[in-house]
PDB file of C-alpha atoms in Angstrom:
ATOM      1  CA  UNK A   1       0.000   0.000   0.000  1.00  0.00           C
ATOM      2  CA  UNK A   2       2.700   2.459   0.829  1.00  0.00           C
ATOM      3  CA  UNK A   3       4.997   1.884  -2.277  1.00  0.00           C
ATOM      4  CA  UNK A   4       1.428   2.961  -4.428  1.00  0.00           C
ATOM      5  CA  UNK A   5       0.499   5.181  -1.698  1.00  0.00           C
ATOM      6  CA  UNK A   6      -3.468   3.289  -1.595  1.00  0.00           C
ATOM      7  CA  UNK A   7      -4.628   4.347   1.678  1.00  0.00           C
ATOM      8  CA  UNK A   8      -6.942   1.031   3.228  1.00  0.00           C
ATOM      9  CA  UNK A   9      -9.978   0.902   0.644  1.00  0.00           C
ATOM     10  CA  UNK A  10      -7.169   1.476  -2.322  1.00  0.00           C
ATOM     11  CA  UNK A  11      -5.362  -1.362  -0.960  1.00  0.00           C
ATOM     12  CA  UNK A  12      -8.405  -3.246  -0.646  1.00  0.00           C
ATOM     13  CA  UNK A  13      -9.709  -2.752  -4.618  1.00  0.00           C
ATOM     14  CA  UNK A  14      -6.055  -3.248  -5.575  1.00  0.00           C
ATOM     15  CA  UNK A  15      -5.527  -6.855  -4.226  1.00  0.00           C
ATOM     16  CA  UNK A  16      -8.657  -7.732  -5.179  1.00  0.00           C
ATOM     17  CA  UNK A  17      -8.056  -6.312  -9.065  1.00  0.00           C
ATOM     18  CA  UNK A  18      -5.215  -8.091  -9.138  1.00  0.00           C
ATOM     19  CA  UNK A  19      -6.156 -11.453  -8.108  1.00  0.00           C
ATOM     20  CA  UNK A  20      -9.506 -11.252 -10.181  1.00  0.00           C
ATOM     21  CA  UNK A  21      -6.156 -11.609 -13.177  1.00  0.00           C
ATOM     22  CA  UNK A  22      -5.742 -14.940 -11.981  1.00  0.00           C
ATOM     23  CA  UNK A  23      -9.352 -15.982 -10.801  1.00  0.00           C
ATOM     24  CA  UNK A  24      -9.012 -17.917 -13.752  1.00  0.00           C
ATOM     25  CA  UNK A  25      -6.355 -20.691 -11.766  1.00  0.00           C
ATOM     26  CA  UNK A  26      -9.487 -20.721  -9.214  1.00  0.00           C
ATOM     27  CA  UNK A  27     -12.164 -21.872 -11.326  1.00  0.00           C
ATOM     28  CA  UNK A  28      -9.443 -24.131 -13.586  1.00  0.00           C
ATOM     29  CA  UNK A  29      -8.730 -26.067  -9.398  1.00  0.00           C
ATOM     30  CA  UNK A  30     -12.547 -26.218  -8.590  1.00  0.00           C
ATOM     31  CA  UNK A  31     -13.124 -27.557 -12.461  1.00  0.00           C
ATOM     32  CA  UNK A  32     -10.306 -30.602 -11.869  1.00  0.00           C
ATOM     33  CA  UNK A  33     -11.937 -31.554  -8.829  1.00  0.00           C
ATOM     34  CA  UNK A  34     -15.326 -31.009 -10.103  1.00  0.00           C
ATOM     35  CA  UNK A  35     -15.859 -35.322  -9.112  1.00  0.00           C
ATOM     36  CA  UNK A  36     -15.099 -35.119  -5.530  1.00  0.00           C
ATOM     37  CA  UNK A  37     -17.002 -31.845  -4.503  1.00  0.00           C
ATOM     38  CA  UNK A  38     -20.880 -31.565  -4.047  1.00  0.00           C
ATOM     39  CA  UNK A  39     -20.223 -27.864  -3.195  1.00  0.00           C
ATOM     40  CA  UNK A  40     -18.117 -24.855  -3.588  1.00  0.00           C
ATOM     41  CA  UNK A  41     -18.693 -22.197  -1.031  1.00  0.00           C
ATOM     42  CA  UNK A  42     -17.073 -19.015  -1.851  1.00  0.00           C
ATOM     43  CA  UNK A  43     -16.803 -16.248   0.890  1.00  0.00           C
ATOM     44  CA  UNK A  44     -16.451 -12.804  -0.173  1.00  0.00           C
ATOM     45  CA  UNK A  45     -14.774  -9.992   1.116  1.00  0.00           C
ATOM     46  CA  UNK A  46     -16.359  -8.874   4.536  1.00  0.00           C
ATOM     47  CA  UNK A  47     -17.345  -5.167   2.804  1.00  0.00           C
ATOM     48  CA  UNK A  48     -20.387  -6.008   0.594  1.00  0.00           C
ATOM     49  CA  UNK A  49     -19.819  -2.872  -1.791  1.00  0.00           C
ATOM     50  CA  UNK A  50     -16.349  -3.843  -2.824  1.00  0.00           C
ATOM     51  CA  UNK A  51     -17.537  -6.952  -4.165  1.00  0.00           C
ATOM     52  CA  UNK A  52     -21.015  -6.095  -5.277  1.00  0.00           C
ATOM     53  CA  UNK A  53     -20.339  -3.387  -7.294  1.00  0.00           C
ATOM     54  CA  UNK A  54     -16.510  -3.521  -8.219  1.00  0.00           C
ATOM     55  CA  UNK A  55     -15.042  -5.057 -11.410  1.00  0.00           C
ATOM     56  CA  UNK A  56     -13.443  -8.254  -9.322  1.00  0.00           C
ATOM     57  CA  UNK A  57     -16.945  -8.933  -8.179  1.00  0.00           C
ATOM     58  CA  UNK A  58     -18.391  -9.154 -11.376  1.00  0.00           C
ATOM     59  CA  UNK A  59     -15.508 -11.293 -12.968  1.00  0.00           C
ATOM     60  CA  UNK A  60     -15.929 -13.982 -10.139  1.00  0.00           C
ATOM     61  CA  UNK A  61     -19.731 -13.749 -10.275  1.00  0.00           C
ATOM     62  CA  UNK A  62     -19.270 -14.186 -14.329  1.00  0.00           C
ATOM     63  CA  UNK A  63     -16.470 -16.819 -13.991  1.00  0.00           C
ATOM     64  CA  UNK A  64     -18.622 -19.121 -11.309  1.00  0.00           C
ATOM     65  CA  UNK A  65     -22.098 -18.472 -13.758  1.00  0.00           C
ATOM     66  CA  UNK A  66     -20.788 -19.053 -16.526  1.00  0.00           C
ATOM     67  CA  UNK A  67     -18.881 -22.652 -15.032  1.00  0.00           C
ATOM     68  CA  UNK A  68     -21.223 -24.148 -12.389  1.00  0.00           C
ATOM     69  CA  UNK A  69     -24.404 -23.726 -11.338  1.00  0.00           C
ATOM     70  CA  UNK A  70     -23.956 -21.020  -9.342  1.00  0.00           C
ATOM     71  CA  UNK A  71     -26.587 -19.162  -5.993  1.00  0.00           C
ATOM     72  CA  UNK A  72     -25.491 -16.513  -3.915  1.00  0.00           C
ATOM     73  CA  UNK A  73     -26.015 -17.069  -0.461  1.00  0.00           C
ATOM     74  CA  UNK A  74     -26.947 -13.762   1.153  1.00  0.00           C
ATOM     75  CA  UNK A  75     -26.123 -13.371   5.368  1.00  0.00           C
ATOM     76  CA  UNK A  76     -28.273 -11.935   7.894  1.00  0.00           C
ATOM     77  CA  UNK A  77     -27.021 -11.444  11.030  1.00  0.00           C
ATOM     78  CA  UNK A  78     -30.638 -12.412  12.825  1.00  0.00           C
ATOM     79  CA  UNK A  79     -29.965 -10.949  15.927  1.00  0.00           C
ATOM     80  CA  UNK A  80     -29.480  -7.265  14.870  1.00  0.00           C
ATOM     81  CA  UNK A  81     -31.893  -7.705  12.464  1.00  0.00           C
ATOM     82  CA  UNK A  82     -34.854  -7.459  15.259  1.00  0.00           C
ATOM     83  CA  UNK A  83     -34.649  -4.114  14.429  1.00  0.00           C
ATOM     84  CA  UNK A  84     -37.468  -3.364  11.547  1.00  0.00           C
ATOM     85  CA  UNK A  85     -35.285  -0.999  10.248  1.00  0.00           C
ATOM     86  CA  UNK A  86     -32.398  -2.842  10.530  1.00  0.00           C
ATOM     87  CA  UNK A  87     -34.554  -5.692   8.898  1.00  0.00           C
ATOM     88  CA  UNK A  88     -35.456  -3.338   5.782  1.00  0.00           C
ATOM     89  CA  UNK A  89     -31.732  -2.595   5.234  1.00  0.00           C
ATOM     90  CA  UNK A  90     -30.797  -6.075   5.331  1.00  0.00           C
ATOM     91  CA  UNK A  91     -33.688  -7.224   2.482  1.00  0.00           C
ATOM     92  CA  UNK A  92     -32.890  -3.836   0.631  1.00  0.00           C
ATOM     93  CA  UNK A  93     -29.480  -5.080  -0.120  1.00  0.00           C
ATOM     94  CA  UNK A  94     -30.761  -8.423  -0.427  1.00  0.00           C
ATOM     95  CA  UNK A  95     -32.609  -7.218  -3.602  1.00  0.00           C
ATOM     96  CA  UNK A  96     -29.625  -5.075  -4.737  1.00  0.00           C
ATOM     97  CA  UNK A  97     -27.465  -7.998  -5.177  1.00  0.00           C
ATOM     98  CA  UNK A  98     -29.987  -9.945  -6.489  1.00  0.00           C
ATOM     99  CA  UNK A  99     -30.768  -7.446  -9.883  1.00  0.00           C
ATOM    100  CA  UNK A 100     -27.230  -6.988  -9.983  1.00  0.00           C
ATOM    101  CA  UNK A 101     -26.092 -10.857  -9.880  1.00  0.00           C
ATOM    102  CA  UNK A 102     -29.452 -12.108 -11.940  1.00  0.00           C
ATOM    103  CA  UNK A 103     -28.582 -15.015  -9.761  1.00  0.00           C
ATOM    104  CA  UNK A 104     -30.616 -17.262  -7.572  1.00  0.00           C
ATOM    105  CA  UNK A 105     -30.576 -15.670  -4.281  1.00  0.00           C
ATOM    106  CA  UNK A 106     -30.998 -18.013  -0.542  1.00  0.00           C
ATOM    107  CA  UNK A 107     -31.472 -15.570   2.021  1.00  0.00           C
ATOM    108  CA  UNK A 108     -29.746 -17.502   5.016  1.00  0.00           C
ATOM    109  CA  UNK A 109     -30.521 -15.971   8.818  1.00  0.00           C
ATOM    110  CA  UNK A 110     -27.608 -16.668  10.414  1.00  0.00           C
ATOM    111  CA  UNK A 111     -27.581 -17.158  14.454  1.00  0.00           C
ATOM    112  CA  UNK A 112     -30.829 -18.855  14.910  1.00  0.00           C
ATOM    113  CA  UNK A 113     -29.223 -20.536  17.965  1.00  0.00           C
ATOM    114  CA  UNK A 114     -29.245 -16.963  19.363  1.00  0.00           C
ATOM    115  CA  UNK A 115     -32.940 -15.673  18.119  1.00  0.00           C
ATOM    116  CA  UNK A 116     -34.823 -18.256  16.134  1.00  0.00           C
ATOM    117  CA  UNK A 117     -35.685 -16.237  12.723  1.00  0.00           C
ATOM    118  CA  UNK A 118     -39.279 -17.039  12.412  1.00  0.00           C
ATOM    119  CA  UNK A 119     -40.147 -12.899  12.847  1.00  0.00           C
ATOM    120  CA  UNK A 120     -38.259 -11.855   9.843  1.00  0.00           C
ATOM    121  CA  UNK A 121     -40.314 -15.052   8.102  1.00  0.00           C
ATOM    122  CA  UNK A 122     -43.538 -13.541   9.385  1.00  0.00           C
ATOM    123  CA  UNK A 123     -42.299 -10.052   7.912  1.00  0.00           C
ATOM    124  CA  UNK A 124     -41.652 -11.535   4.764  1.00  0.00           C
ATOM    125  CA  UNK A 125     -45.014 -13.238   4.453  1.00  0.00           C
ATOM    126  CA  UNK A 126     -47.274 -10.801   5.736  1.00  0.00           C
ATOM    127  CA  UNK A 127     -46.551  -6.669   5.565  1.00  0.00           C
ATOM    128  CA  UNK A 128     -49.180  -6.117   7.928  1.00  0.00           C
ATOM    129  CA  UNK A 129     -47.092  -8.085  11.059  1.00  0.00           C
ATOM    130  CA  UNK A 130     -44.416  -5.572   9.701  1.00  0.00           C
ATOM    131  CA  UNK A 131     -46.117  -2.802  10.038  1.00  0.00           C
ATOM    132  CA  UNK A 132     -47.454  -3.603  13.154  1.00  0.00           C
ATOM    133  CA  UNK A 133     -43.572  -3.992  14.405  1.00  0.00           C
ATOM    134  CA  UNK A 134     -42.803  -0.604  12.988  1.00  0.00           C
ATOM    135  CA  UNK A 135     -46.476   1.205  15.199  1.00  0.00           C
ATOM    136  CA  UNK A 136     -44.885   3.304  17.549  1.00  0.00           C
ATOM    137  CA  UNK A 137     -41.964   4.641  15.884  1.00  0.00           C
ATOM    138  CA  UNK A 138     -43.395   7.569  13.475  1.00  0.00           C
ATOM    139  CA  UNK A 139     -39.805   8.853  12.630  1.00  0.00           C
ATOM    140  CA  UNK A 140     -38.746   9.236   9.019  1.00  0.00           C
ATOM    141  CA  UNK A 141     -36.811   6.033   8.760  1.00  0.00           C
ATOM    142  CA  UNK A 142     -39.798   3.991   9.919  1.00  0.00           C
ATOM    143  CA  UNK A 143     -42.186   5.885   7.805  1.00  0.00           C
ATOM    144  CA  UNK A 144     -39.909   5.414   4.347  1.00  0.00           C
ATOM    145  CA  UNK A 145     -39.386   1.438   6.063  1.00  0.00           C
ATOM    146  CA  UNK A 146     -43.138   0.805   5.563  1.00  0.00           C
ATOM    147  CA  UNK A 147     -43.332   1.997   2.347  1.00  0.00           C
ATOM    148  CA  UNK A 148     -40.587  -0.040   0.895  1.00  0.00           C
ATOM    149  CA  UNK A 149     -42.445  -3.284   2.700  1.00  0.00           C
ATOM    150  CA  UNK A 150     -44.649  -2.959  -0.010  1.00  0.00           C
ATOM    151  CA  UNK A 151     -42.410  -2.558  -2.928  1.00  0.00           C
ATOM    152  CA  UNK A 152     -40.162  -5.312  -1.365  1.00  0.00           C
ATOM    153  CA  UNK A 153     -43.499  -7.515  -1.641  1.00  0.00           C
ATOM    154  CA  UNK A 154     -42.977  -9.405  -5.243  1.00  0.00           C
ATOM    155  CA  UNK A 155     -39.311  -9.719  -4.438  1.00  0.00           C
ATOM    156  CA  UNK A 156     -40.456 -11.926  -1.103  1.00  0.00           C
ATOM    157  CA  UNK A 157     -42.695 -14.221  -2.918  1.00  0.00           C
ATOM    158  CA  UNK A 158     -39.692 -16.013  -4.616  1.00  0.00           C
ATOM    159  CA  UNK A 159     -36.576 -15.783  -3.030  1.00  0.00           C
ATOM    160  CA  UNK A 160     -35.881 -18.911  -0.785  1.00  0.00           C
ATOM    161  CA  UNK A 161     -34.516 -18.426   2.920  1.00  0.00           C
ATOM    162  CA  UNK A 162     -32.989 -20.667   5.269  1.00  0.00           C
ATOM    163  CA  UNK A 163     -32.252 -20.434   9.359  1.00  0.00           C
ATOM    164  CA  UNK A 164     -29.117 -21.406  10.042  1.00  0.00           C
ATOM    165  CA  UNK A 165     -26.551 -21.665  13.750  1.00  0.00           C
ATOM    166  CA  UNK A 166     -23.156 -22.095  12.621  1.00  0.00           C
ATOM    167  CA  UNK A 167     -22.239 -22.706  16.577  1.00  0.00           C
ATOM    168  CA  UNK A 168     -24.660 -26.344  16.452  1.00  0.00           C
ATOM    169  CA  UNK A 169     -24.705 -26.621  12.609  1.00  0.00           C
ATOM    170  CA  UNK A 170     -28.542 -26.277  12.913  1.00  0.00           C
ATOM    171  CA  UNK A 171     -29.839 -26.365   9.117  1.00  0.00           C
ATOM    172  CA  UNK A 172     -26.908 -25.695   7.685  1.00  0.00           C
ATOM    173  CA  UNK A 173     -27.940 -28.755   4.740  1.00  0.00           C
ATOM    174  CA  UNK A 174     -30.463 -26.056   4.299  1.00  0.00           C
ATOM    175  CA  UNK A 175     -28.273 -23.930   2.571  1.00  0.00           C
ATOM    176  CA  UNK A 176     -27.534 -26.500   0.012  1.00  0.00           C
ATOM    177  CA  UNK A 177     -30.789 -27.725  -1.446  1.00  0.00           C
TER     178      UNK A 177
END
């Protein structure tokens, strides 16, 4: 970073640009042992933005589609995601990725051995329970929250979800069917 003076998020784009050269070698290792895998799970970089909307995200995105069947797994953290708002961030993103990928999508709530996820189900299902969660908080974010329950509607109906605890391996086969 200091030799081409990249400050942390330079540093960060540049790595990542750089190995995205050579993603190629990745996809040719998973390809020769393509008979002894069921699954390839690849984690990204911890800063969703980077890889959503960057050009390394889109070559590995293209390089995986364009191999193997390919689904991003998207993460909530369940726990902080009690909050409604919180919640609507979370899906918001969710849907992002999902235009941007035109990939299958499996939401997995991560944690469930913390808070079971069944509320963020009962959101998803029914924008009334939402709404209901969202009563006594008339601020702007809550207000602009229950409108985009409704757009965010359609983009429910479809997309699959899983609970998951990686601490007991709770439905983790979930995340794979």
């Amino acid at each position: 970073m200091k030799q081409f003076y990249l400050g942390p998020n330079g540093g960060i784009l540049t790595s990542l640009n750089l190995f995205a050269t050579k993603f190629d070698d990745v996809v040719n290792v998973i390809e020769r042992r393509a008979d002894e895998l069921d699954y390839v799970l690849v984690d990204t970089p911890g800063q969703i933005e980077i890889f959503t909307w960057s050009a390394f995200g889109a070559i590995i995105n293209e390089a995986f589609a364009s191999t193997f069947p390919t689904v991003i797994a998207y993460i909530v953290d369940t726990p902080r995601s009690e909050s409604p708002n919180t919640f609507m961030s979370n899906m918001l993103y969710a849907c992002s990725i999902l235009y941007k990928t035109r990939l299958p999508m499996v939401v997995v709530f991560n944690k469930t051995d913390v808070i079971q996820h069944k509320f963020a189900l009962e959101w998803m299902e029914d924008f009334e329970v939402f709404h209901a969660a969202l009563e006594s908080d008339n601020s702007y974010p809550s207000t602009l929250t229950q409108s985009l329950s409704l757009a965010l509607e359609e983009f429910y109906k479809d997309l699959r979800d899983v609970g998951v605890s990686a601490v007991s391996g709770s439905r983790m086969d979930g995340c794979f069917l």
